[in-house]
Structure formats: structure tokens, C-alpha cells
mmCIF file of C-alpha atoms in Angstrom:
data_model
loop_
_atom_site.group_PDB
_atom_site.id
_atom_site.type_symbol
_atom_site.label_atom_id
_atom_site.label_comp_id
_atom_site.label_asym_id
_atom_site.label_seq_id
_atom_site.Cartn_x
_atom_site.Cartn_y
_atom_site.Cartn_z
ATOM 1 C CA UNK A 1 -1.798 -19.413 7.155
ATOM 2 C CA UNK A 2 -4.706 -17.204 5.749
ATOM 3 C CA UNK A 3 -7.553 -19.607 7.702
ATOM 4 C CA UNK A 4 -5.186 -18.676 10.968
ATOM 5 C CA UNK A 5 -4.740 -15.180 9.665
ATOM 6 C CA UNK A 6 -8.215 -14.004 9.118
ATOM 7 C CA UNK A 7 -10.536 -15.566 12.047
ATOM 8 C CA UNK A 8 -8.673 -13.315 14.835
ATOM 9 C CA UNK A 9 -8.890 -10.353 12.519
ATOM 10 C CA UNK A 10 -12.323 -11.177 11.873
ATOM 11 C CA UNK A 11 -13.081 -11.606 15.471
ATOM 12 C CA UNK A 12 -11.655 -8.012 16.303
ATOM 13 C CA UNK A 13 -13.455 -6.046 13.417
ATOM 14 C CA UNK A 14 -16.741 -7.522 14.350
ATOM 15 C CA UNK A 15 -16.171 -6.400 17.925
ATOM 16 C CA UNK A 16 -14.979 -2.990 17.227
ATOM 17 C CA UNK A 17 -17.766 -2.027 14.447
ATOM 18 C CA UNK A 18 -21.227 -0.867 15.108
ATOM 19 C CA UNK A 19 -24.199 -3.828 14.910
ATOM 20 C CA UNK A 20 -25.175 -3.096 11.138
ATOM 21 C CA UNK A 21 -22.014 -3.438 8.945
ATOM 22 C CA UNK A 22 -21.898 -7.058 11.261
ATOM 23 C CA UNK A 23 -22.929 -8.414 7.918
ATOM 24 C CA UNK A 24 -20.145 -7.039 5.516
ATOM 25 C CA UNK A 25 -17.289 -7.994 8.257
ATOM 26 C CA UNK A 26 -16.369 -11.502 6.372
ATOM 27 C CA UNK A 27 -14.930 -9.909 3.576
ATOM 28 C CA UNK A 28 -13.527 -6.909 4.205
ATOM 29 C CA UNK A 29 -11.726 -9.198 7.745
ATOM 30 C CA UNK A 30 -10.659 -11.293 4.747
ATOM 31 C CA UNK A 31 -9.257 -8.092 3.350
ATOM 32 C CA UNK A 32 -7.402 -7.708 6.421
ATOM 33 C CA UNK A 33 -6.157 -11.109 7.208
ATOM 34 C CA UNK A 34 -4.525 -11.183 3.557
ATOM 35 C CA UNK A 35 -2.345 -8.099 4.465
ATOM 36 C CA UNK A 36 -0.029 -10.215 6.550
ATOM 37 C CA UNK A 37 -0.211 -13.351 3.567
ATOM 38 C CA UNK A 38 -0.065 -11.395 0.669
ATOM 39 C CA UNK A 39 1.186 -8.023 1.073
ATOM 40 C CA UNK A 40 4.837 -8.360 0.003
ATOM 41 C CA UNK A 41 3.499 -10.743 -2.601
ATOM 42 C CA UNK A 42 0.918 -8.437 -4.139
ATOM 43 C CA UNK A 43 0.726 -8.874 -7.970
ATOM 44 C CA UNK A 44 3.683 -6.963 -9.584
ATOM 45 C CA UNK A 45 1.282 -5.962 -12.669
ATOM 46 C CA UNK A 46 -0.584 -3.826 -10.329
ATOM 47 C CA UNK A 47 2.234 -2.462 -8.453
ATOM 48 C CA UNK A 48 2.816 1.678 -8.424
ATOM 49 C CA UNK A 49 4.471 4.333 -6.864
ATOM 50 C CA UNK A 50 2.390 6.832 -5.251
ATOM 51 C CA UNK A 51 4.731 9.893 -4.515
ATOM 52 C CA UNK A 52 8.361 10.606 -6.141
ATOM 53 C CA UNK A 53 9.206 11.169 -2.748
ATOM 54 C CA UNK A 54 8.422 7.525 -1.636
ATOM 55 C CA UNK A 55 9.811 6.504 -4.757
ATOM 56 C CA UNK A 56 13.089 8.147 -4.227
ATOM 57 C CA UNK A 57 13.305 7.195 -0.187
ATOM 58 C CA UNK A 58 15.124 4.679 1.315
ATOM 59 C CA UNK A 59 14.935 1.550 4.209
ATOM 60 C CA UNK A 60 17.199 1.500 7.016
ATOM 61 C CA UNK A 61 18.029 -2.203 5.859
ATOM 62 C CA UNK A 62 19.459 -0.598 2.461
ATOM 63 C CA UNK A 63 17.772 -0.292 -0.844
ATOM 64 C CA UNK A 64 15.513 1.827 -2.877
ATOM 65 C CA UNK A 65 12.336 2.193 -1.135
ATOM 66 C CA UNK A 66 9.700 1.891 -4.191
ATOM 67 C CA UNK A 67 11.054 -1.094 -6.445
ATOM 68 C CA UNK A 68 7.451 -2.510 -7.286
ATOM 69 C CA UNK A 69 6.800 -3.942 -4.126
ATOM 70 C CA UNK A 70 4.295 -3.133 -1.872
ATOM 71 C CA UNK A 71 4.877 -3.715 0.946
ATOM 72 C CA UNK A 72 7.771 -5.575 2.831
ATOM 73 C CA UNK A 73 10.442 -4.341 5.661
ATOM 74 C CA UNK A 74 12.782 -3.792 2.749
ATOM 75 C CA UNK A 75 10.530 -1.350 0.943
ATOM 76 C CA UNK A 76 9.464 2.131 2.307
ATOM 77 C CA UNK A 77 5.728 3.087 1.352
ATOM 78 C CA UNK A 78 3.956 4.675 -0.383
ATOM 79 C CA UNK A 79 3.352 2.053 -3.177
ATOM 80 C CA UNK A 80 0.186 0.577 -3.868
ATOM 81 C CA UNK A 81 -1.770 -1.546 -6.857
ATOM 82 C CA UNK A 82 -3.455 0.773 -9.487
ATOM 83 C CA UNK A 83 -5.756 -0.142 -12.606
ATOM 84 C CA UNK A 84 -4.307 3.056 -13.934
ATOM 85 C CA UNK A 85 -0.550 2.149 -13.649
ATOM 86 C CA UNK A 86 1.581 2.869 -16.183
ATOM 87 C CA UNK A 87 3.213 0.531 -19.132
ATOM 88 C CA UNK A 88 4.174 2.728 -21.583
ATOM 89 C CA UNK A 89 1.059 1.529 -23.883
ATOM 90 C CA UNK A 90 -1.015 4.254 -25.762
ATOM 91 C CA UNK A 91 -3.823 2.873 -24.101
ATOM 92 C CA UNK A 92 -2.661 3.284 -20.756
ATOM 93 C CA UNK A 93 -3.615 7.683 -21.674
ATOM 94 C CA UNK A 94 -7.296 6.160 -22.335
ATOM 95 C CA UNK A 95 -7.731 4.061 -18.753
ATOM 96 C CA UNK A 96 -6.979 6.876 -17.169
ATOM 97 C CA UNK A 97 -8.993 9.326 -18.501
ATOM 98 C CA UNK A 98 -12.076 6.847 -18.994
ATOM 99 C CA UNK A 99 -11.412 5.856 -15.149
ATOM 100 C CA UNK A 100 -11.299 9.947 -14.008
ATOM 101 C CA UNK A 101 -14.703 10.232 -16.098
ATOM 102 C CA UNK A 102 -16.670 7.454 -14.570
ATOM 103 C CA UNK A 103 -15.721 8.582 -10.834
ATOM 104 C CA UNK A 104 -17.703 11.623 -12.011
ATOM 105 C CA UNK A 105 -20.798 9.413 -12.414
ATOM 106 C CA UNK A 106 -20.345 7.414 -9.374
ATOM 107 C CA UNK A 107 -22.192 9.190 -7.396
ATOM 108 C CA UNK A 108 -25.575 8.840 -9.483
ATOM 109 C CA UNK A 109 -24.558 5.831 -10.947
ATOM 110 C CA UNK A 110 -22.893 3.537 -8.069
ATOM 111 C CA UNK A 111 -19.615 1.445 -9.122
ATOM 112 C CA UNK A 112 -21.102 0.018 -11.693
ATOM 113 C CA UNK A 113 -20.381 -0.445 -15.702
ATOM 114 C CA UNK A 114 -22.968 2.377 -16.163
ATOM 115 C CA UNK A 115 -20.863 4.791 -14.719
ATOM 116 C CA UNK A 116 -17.787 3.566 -17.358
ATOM 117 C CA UNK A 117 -19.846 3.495 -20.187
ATOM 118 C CA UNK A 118 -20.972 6.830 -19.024
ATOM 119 C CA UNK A 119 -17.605 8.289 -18.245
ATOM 120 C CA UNK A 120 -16.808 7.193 -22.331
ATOM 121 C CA UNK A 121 -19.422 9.110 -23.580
ATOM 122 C CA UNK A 122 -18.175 12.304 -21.748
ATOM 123 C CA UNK A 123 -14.664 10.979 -23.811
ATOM 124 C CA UNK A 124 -17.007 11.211 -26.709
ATOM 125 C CA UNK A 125 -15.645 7.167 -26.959
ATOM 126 C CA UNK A 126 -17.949 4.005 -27.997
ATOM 127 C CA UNK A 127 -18.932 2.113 -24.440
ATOM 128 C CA UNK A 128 -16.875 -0.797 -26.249
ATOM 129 C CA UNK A 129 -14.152 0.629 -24.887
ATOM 130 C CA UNK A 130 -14.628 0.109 -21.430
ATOM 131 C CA UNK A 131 -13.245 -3.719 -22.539
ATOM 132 C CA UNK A 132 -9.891 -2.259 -22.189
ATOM 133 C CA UNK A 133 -10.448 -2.601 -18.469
ATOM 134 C CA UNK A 134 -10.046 -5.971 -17.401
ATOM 135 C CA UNK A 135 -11.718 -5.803 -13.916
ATOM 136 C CA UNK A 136 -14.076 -3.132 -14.938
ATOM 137 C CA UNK A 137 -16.436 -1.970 -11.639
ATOM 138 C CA UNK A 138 -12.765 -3.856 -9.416
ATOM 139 C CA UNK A 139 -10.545 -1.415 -11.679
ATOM 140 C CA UNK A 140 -12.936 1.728 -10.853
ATOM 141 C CA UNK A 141 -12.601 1.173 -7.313
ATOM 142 C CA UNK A 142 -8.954 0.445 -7.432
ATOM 143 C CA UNK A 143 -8.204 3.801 -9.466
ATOM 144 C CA UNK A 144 -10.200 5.305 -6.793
ATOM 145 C CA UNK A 145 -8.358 4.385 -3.768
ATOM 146 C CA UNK A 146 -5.055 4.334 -5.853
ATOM 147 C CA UNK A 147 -6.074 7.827 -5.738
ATOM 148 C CA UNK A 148 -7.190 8.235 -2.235
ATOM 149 C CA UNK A 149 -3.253 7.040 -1.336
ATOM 150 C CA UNK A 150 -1.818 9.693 -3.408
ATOM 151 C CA UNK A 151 -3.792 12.553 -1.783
ATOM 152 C CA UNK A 152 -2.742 10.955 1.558
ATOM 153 C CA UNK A 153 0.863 10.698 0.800
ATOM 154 C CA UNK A 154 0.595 14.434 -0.490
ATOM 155 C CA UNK A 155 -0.896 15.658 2.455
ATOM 156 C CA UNK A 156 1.025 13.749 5.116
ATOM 157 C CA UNK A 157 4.391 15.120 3.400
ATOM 158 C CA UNK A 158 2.837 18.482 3.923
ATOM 159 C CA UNK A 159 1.744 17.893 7.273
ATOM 160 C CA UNK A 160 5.000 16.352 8.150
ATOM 161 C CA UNK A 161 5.840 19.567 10.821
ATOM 162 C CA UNK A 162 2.441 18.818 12.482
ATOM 163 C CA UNK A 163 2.696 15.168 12.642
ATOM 164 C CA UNK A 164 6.196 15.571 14.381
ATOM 165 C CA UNK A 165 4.784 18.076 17.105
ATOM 166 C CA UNK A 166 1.385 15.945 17.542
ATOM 167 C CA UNK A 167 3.182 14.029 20.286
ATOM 168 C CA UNK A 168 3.041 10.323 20.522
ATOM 169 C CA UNK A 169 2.591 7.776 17.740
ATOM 170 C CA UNK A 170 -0.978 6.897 18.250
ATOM 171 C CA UNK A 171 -1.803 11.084 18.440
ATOM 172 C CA UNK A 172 0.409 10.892 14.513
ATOM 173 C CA UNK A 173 -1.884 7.440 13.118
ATOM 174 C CA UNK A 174 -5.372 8.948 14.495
ATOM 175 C CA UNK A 175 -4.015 12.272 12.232
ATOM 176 C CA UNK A 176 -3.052 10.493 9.376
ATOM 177 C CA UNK A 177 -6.297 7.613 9.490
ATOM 178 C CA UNK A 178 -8.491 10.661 9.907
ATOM 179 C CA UNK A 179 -7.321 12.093 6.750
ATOM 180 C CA UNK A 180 -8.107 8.919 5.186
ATOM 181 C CA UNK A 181 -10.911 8.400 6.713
ATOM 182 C CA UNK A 182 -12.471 11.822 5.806
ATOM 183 C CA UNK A 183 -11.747 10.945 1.865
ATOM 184 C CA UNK A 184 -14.539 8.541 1.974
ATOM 185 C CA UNK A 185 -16.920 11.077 3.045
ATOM 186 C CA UNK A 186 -17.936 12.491 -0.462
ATOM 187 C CA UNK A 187 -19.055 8.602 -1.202
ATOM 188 C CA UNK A 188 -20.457 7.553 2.013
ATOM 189 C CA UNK A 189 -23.679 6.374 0.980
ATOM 190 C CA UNK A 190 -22.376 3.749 -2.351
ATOM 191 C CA UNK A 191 -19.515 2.940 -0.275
ATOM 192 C CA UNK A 192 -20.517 -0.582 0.834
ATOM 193 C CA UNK A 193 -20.822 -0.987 -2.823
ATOM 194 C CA UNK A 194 -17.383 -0.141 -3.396
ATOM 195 C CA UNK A 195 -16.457 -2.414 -0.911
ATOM 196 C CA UNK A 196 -18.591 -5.743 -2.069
ATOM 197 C CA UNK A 197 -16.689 -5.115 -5.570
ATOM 198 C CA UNK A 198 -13.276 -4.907 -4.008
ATOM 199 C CA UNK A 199 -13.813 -7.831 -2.081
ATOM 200 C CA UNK A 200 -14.967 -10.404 -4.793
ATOM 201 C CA UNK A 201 -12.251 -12.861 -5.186
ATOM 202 C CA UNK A 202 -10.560 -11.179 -8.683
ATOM 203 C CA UNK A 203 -10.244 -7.740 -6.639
ATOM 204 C CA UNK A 204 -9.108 -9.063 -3.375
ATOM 205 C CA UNK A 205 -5.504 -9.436 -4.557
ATOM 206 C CA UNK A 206 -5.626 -6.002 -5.628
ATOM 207 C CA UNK A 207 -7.344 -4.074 -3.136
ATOM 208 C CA UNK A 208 -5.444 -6.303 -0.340
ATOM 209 C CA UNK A 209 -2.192 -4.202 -1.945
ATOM 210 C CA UNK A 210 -3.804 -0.781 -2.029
ATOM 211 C CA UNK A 211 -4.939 -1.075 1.569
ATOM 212 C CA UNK A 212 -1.493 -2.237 2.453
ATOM 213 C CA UNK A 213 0.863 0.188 0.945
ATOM 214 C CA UNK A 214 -1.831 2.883 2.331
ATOM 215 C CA UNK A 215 -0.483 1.135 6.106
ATOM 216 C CA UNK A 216 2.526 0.756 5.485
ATOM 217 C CA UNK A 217 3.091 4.714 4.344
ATOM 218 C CA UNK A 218 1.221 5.851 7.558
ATOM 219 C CA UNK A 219 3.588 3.730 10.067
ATOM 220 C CA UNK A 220 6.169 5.503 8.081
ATOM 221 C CA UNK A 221 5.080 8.897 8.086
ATOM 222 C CA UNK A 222 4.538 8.829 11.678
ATOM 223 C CA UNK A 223 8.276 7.650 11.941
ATOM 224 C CA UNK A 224 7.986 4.010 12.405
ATOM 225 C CA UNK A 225 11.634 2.594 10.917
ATOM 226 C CA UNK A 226 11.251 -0.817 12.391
ATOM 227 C CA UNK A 227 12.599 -3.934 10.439
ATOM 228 C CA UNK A 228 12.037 -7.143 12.654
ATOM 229 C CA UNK A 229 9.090 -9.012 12.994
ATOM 230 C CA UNK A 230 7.156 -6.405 14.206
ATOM 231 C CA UNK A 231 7.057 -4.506 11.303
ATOM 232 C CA UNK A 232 4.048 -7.470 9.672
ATOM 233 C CA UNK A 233 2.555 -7.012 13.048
ATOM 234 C CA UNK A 234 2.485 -3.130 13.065
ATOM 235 C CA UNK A 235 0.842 -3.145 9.674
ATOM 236 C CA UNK A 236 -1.313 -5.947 10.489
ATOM 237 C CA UNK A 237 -2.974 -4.676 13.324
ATOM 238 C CA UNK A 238 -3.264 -0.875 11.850
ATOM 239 C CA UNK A 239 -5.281 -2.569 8.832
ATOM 240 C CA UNK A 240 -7.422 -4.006 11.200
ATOM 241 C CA UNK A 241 -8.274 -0.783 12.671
ATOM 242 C CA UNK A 242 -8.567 1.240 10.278
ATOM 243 C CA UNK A 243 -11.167 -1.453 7.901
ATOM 244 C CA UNK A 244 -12.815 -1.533 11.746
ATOM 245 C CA UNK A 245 -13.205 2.095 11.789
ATOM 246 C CA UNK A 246 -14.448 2.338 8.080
ATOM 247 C CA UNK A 247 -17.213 0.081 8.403
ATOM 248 C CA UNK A 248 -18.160 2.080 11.908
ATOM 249 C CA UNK A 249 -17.943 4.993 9.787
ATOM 250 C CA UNK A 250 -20.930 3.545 7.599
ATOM 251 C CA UNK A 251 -23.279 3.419 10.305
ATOM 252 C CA UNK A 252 -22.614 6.625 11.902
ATOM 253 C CA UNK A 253 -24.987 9.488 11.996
ATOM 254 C CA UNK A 254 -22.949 11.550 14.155
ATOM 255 C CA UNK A 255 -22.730 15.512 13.238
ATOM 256 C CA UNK A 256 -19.085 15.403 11.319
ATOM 257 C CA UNK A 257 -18.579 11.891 12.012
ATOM 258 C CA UNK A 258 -17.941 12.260 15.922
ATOM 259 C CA UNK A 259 -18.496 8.869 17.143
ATOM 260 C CA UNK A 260 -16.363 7.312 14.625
ATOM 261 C CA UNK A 261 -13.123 9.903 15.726
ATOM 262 C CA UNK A 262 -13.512 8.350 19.249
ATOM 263 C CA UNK A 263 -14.372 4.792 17.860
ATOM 264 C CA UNK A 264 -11.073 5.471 15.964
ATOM 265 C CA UNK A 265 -8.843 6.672 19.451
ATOM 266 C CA UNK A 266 -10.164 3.764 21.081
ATOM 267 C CA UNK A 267 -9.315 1.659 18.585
ATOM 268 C CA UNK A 268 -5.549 2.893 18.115
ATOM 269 C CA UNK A 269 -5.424 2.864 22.283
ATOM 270 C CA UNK A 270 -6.664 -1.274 21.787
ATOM 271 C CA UNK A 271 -4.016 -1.653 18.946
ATOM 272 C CA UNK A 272 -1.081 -0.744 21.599
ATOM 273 C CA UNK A 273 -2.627 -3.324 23.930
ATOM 274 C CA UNK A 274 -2.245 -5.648 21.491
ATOM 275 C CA UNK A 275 0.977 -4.587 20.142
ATOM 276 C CA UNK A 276 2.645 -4.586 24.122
ATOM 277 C CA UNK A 277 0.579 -8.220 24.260
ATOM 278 C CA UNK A 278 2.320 -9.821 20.964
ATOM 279 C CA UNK A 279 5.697 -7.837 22.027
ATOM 280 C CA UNK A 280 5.852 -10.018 25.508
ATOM 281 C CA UNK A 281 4.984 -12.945 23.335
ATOM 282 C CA UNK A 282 7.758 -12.604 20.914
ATOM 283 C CA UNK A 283 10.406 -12.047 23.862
ATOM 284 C CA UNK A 284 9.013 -15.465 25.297
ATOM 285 C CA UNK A 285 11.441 -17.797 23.154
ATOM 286 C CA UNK A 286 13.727 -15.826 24.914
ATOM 287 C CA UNK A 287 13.245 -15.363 28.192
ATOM 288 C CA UNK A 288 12.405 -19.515 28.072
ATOM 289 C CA UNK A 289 16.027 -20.366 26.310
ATOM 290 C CA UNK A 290 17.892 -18.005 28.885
ATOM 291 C CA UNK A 291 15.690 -19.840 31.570
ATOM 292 C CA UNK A 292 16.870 -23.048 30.599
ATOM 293 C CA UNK A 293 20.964 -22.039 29.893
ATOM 294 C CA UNK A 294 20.733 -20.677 33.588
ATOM 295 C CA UNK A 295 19.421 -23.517 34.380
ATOM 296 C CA UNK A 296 21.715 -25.720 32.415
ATOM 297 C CA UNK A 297 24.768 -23.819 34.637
ATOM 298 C CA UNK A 298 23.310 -24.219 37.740
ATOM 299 C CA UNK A 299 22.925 -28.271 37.171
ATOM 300 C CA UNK A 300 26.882 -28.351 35.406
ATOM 301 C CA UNK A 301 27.814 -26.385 38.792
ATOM 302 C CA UNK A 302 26.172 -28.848 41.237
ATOM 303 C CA UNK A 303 27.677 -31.469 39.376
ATOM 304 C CA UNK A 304 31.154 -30.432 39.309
ATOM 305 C CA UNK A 305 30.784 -29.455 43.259
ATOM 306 C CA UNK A 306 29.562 -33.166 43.657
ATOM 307 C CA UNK A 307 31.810 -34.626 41.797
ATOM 308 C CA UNK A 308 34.661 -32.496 43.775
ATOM 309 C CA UNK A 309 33.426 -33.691 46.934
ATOM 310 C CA UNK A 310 33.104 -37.508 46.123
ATOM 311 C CA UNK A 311 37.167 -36.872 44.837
ATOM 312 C CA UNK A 312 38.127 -35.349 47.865
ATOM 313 C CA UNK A 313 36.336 -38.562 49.956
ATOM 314 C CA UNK A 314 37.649 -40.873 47.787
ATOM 315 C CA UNK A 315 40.978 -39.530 48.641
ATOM 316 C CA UNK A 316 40.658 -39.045 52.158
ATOM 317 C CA UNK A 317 39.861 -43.164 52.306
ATOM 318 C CA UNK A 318 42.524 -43.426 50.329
ATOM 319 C CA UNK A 319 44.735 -42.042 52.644
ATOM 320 C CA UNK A 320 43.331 -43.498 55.821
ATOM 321 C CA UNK A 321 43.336 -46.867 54.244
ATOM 322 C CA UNK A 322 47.313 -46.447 53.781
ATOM 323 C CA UNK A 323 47.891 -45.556 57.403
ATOM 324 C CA UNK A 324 50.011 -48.146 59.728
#
């Protein structure tokens, strides 16, 4: 199911991103692809809420919306995997704090264990201690977005008023990926970085989470309350764009990141292609099995008139036969 998953995602990043991030599209369409496998099966150890308010919000099928999951159409986001997420352990005080310091050295010292061991000394802590992280560069970067999805789900629940009069729903998910978008902006130049660590095969799991509880709280801040099969789709295909749109975003040189705002319209404006395209496929089963019960009708209906009619002849020699 992945291998079937990730070479059409694959094939749309490539096409949407600009020539030189061609090279980093296998893993992060990888990234993608595993949204749809793995997302309501992300790793409960690394499970979170992100807001009380998605932690106290509820499904239209019934049910809590944050129980640890994150993602599923039983389960309203924002949840996501963090490095930082909370067991009740004393230690859990020190990840955090050692993870906030080393994002301070980040930008002079990459995602690397430098920036950790450099972030303890700040804690006036031995660099031995960054052994309490397990992942160590893969938990940076998680703590990182974990925190990127908090600021999002702050903001959208501010900006809920102006995502309701924005109009349609790709006008609310080109307001809400924007905001996301813009966060990476401060680490635009190590960001491929981050993304080579997040995509080596003991962060994929992890980051695979993050990225979709970060969907699946954007379809449902811009109202999206679906619960059939379209609800893997919807998050599916909004991963793709938005992992499209961040690797454009590398490349760009644009004054305030122009190009990539219309790379990211045209993007949402392809996604609703798709979305009408895989909608007329999933009514096919259908349309094909109402087809075939008209049909089925029609042939019972010739058969009973035929049947009528050879009766009626049969009697009609019948009673010609029995004449004098």
C-alpha cells in the first residue's frame, strides 16, 4: 500500500516544485505517501495535544477529539508527535528546556548535536545529557515543528472570524498554509537540513504524524467535518501540497516569497481538480451497480412480457384445438 501510495505523490511533488529541490523530492514524497498508511497509526509514545481547545473538541461521529491519536475521521486535530511530550517524568522539565536552548543555536549551528550540546551549556548542564534524547538532531526537529503546530493552532483559533469571511475553502487553506508556510522563514537557509533529518527512516514515523495532525487541523479550521472516505483523501492531497509548496519555497528568491504564494493558489486550485477527479471515481461503484439493477429490471420485465405472451398463445391453441 505505501509502494502504491507514494509513486503518485511523488509524481505530483516533483511536478509542482521548482527544478532544484528535484533532488530532495524522494523523501519528503515518502513523507507524504505515509500520511494516508500511517497517520491514524502514528506511534502513541509520540502522540500530543497541541491546543486545549482541540483537546476538548469533538467529531461529528461522537467522541473526544484528542485521545492520542493523530489523525483519523474519529479524532478532530490538532494533535501531533512531539519529542517534548509529556510523561510525568522529572526529566521530561529537562527535554524541554535543553530542546528550547538548542533551537537558539540552530541557526549558527544547523540541526546538529552541536547545537544540543550547546543549548546544555546555556542550561549550565554536562553535553552528556543530551543522551536523554533518543533521536537527538530527529527530536530537535520534531520539538520544532511540534512547535510550529501550536503557533498555527493558536493563530487559526484567533483568526477564526477571518477565515469564516475569507470566502471559499481553498481562499481559508491558502490562509492557514501561508501561516505555516511563513514559520519556516526565520530557518530558510538550514531547512533542507531539517528536512534530510526528519526523513531518515527513525524520524519518518514521527515527522509523518506531525505533518499530519498539522493537515488534519487546517481541513478543520477551515470547516471541513467530513467523515467518509474522503476525509484520507482530503488530508492526503493537502500534504501533498503543502510538502510541494515547501520545497518551492526553498528555491525561491522572490521579494517576500511571491512566487511561492501563487505556486501555493495554483496548487490548492490543482488539489480541487483532483479532489472533483477521485469524487467521480468513488461514485463509480455506484453509478455501475445501479446500471446493472436497471438493467437487471429491464431483462426480469422482458421476460415476464415473453413469458405472458407465449401463455396467452399457448392458450389460444388450446382453445382452437378444442373447437368442433
Amino acid at each position: 500500500m505505501l509502494a502504491a501510495a507514494w509513486l503518485p505523490l511523488r509524481c505530483m511533488a516533483v511536478g509542482w516544485m521548482a527544478p532544484a529541490a528535484v533532488a530532495a523530492s524522494d523523501a519528503v514524497a515518502g513523507r507524504m505517501a505515509m500520511v494516508m498508511v500511517c497517520g491514524p497509526h502514528a506511534p502513541q509514545h509520540a502522540q500530543r495535544s497541541m491546543s486545549s481547545h482541540a483537546a476538548s473538541s469533538s467529531h461529528p461521529r461522537g467522541g473526544s477529539g484528542n485521545s492520542g491519536s493523530a489523525a483519523g475521521p474519529s479524532g478532530r486535530g490538532f494533535s501531533s508527535s512531539s519529542s517534548s511530550s509529556s510523561t510525568g517524568c522529572p526529566s521530561d522539565g529537562v527535554r524541554v528546556a535543553l530542546l528550547d536552548a538548542a533551537l537558539s543555536h540552530v541557526p549558527a549551528l544547523g540541526w546538529t548535536q552541536a547545537s544540543l550540546v550547546a543549548g546544555a551549556r546555556d542550561l549550565a548542564l554536562s553535553p552528556s545529557v543530551t543522551g536523554i534524547l533518543e533521536r537527538r538532531e530527529g527530536d530537535l526537529v520534531d520539538h520544532h515543528l511540534s512547535l510550529c503546530n501550536d503557533r498555527l493552532a493558536a493563530q487559526l483559533a484567533d483568526r477564526a472570524a477571518e477565515l469564516s469571511a475569507a470566502g471559499g475553502t481553498r481562499e481559508r487553506l491558502v490562509l492557514a498554509l501561508r501561516a505555516r508556510l511563513e514559520m519556516l522563514a526565520p530557518h530558510i537557509d538550514g531547512w533542507p537540513q531539517a528536512l534530510a533529518v526528519a526523513t531518515q527512516p527513525r524520524n519518518l514515523a514521527h515527522s509523518v504524524a506531525l505533518l499530519g495532525a498539522m493537515v488534519d487541523g487546517v481541513w478543520h479550521a477551515v470547516g471541513d467535518e467530513s467523515t467518509d472516505s474522503s476525509w484520507y483523501s482530503k488530508r492526503a492531497l493537502l500534504a501533498a501540497v503543502y510538502t510541494s509548496t515547501e520545497l518551492y519555497m526553498l528555491t525561491d528568491s522572490s521579494p517576500g516569497y511571491a512566487d511561492t504564494w501563487q505556486a501555493l493558489e495554483r496548487r490548492l486550485s490543482d488539489m480541487e481538480c483532483a479532489g472533483d477527479a477521485a469524487k467521480g471515481l468513488g461514485e463509480m461503484p455506484s453509478k455501475l451497480m445501479s446500471a446493472l439493477r436497471a438493467q437487471q429490471a429491464q431483462q426480469t420485465q422482458q421476460a415476464q412480457q415473453q413469458a405472458q405472451q407465449q401463455a396467452q398463445q399457448a392458450q389460444q391453441e388450446t382453445q382452437s384445438g378444442a373447437k368442433p
